[in-house]
XYZ file of C-alpha atoms in Angstrom:
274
model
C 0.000 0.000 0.000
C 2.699 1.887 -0.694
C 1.141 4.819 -2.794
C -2.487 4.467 -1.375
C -4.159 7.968 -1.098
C -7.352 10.171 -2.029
C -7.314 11.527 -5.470
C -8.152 15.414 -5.283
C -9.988 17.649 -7.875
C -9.894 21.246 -7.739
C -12.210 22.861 -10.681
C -11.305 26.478 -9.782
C -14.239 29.194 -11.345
C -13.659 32.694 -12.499
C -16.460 35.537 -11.668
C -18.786 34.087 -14.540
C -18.546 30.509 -13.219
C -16.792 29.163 -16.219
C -13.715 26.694 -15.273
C -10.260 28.719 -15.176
C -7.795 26.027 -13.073
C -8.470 22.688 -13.310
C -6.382 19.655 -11.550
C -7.206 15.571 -10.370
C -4.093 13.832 -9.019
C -2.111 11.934 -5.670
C 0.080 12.673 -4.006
C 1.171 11.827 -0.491
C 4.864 13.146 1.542
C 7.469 11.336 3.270
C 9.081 13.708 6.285
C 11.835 13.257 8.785
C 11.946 14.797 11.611
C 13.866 15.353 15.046
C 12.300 14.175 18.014
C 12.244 15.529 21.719
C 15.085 12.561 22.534
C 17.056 14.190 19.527
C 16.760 10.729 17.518
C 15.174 11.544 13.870
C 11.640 9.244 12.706
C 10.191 9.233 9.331
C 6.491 10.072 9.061
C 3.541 9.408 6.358
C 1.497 12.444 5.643
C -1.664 11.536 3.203
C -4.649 13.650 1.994
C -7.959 12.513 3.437
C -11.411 12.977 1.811
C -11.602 16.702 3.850
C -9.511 18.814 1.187
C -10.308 22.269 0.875
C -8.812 24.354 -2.081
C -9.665 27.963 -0.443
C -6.857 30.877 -2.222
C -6.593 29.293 -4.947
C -6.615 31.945 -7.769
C -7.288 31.873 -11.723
C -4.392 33.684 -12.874
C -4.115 36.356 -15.802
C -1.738 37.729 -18.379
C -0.415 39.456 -15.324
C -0.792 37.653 -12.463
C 0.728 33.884 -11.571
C -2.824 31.173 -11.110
C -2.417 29.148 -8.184
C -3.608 25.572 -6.977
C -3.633 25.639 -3.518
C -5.000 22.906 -1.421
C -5.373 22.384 2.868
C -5.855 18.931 4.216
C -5.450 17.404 7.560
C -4.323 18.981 11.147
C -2.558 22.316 9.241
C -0.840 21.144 6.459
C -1.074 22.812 3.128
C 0.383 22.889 -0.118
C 0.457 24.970 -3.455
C 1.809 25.397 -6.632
C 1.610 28.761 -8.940
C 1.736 28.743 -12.871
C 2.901 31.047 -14.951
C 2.133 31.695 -19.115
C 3.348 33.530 -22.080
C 1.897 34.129 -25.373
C 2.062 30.475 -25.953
C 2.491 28.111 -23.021
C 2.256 27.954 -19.127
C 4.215 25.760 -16.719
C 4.892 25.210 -13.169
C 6.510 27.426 -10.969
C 7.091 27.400 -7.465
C 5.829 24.302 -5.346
C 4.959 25.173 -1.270
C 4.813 22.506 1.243
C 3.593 23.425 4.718
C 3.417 20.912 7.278
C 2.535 21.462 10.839
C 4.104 19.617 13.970
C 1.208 20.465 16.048
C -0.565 16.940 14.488
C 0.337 14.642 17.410
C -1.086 11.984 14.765
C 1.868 12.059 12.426
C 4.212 14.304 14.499
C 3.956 12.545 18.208
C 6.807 13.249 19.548
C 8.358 15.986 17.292
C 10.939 18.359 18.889
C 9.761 21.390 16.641
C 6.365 22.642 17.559
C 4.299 24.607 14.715
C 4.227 25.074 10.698
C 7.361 24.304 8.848
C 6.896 25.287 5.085
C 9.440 23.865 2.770
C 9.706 25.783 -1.280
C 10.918 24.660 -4.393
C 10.971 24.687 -7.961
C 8.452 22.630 -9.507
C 9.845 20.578 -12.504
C 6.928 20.881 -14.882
C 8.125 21.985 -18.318
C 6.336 24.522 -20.455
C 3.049 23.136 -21.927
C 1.530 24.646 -24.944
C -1.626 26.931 -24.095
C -5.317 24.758 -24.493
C -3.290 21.510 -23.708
C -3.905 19.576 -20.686
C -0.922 18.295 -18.757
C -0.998 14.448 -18.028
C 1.556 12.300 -16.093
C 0.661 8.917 -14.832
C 3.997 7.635 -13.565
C 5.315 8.214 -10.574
C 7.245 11.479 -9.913
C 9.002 12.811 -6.529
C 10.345 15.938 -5.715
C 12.936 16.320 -2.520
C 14.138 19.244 -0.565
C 15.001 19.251 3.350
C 13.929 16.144 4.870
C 10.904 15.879 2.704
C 9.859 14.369 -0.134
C 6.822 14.559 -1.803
C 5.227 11.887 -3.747
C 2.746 12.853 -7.247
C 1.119 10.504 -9.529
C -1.784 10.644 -11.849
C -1.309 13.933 -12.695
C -3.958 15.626 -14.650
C -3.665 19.266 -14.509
C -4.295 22.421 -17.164
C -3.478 26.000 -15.789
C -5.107 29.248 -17.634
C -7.937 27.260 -19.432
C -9.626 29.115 -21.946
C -13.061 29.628 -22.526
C -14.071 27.524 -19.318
C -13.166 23.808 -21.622
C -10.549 21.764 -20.882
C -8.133 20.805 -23.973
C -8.432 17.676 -25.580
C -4.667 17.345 -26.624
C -2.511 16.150 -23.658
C 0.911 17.305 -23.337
C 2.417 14.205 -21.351
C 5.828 14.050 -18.834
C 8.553 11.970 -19.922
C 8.185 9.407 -18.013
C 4.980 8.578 -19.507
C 6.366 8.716 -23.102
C 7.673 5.188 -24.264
C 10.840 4.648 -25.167
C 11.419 3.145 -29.161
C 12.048 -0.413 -29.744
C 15.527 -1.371 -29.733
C 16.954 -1.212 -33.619
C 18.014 -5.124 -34.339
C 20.684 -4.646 -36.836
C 20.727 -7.308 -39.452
C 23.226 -10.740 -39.601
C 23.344 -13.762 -41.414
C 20.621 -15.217 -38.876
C 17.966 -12.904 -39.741
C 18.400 -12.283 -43.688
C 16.918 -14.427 -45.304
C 17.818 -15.139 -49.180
C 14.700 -14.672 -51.636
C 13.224 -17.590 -52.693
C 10.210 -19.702 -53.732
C 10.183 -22.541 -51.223
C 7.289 -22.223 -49.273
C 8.364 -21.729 -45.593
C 7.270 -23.735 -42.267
C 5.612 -21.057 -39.487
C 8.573 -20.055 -37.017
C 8.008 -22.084 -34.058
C 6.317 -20.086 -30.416
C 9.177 -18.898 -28.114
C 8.968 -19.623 -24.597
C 9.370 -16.611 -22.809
C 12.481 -15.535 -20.932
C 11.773 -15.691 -17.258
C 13.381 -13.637 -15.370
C 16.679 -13.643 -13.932
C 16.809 -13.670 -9.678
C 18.122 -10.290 -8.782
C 22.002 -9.090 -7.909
C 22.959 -8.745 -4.665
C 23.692 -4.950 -4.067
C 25.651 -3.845 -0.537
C 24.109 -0.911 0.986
C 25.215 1.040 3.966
C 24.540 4.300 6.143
C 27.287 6.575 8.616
C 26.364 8.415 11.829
C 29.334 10.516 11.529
C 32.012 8.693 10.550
C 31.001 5.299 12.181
C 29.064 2.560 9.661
C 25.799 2.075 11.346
C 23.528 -0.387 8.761
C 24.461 -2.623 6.977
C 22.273 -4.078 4.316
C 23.558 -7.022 2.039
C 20.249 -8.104 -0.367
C 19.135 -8.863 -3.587
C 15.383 -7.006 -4.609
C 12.659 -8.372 -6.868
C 9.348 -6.495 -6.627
C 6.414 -8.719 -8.046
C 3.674 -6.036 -9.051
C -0.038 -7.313 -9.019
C -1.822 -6.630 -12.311
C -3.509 -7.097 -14.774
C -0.701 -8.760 -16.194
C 2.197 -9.281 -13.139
C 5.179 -7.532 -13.469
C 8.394 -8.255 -11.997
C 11.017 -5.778 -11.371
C 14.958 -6.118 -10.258
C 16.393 -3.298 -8.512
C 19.791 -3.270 -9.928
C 22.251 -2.082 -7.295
C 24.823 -0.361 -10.097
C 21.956 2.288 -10.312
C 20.720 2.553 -6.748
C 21.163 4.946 -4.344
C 21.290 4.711 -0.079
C 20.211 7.114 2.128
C 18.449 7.313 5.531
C 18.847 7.625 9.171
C 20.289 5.752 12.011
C 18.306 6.793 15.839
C 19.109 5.003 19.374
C 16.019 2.892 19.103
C 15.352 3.002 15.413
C 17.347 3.307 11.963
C 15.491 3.743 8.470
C 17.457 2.504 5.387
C 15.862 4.513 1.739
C 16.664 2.843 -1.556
C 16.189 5.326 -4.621
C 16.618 3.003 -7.942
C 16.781 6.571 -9.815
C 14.268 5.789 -11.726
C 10.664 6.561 -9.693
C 11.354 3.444 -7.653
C 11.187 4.196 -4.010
C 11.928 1.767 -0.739
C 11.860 2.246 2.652
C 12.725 0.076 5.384
């Protein structure tokens, strides 16, 4: 249950009730934070069913729009587009989270909002398009990362109707097929024999995965150490298995007195925590 959460749609209205902002995705944020014994914990903050989009503003040829959303015990966040003649785009992404929730922040050293900014990494999309990304996408700034996917999201609509053409995120745009350069095994001569149907290929299972070594400091002592080879086996439609190759991955976390947290970041939208 990984990335379980509440999908949220904002249809923001301008003074004649025609749609100006529109936006449907998920997202949910992973924080650290010190405790009142000084050890650091790692906290889940979702959005519930009870999110309110007050402030959030159409946006002109003058003026930035802004998606802004409120959701559980003080927490907030908001992003602000700006246009040109020809396309808008993401600006500035704001993250408050507030320590006063005894629910996700029990014992937290730091009473009270702490808003985090940063630079949103939406690319210009062409005016009338709606932007789409489906796969996973993270952004991470000072002991918080925050977690979007199934993005759907068109800033500056025109004429109160959403576009029909999607502008999609990389990660959603498939890569091509793999060029097979031709060899004596797959040219075949021309000729007038009638040929037998190629026979049915069993498909390649998949290899077990490599062993990767993975390991944190607290200053300059090793404290975890994790020696381990990961498959993920994804329930679909159609399962899908996955090896996390350790050439390509990533270690970071935290080691406490009573608790240590070991992240693995594949680099490519694959996220695990233990």
């Amino acid at each position: 249950g990984f990335l379980q959460s509440y999908a949220v749609e904002v249809d923001v209205k301008d003074a004649s009730n025609a749609t100006c902002l529109y936006a449907k995705w998920m997202m949910k944020f992973l924080i650290k934070y010190e405790t009142n014994s000084s050890d650091y914990k790692n906290t889940t903050l979702d959005l519930s069913s009870g999110v309110t989009h007050n402030g959030s503003v159409c946006g002109s040829d003058t003026q930035a729009a802004l998606l802004a959303v409120q959701f559980g015990e003080g927490h907030s966040w908001s992003v602000n587009f700006t246009k040109t003649n020809e396309t808008y785009q993401g600006d500035l992404v704001t993250f408050t989270y507030n320590t006063n929730d005894t629910v996700a922040f029990p014992d937290a050293k730091r009473k009270g909002p702490v808003t985090i900014v940063m630079k949103d990494t939406m690319g210009p999309v062409q005016l009338n398009n709606v932007f789409v990304c489906h796969n996973t996408e993270f952004l991470e700034a000072e002991n918080v990362t925050q977690i979007f996917w199934n993005v759907t999201v068109q800033a500056f609509v025109q004429n109160g109707t959403i576009g029909r053409k999607e502008s999609r995120c990389r990660a959603d745009t498939p890569t091509s097929a793999p060029t097979v350069l031709p060899t004596t095994a797959n040219v075949t001569a021309p000729s007038t024999t009638t040929l037998s149907p190629a026979p049915t290929t069993t498909p390649k299972p998949v290899e077990n995965p490599d062993t990767g070594n993975y390991s944190l400091k607290s200053g300059n002592k090793t404290c975890l150490l994790a020696t381990v080879g990961l498959q993920l086996n994804i329930s679909q439609d159609k399962p899908l298995l996955i090896n996390i190759n350790p050439k390509t991955t990533t270690a970071d976390g935290t080691c406490g007195n009573t608790t240590a947290t070991l992240r693995l970041n594949d680099g490519n939208s694959t996220l695990i925590g233990f």
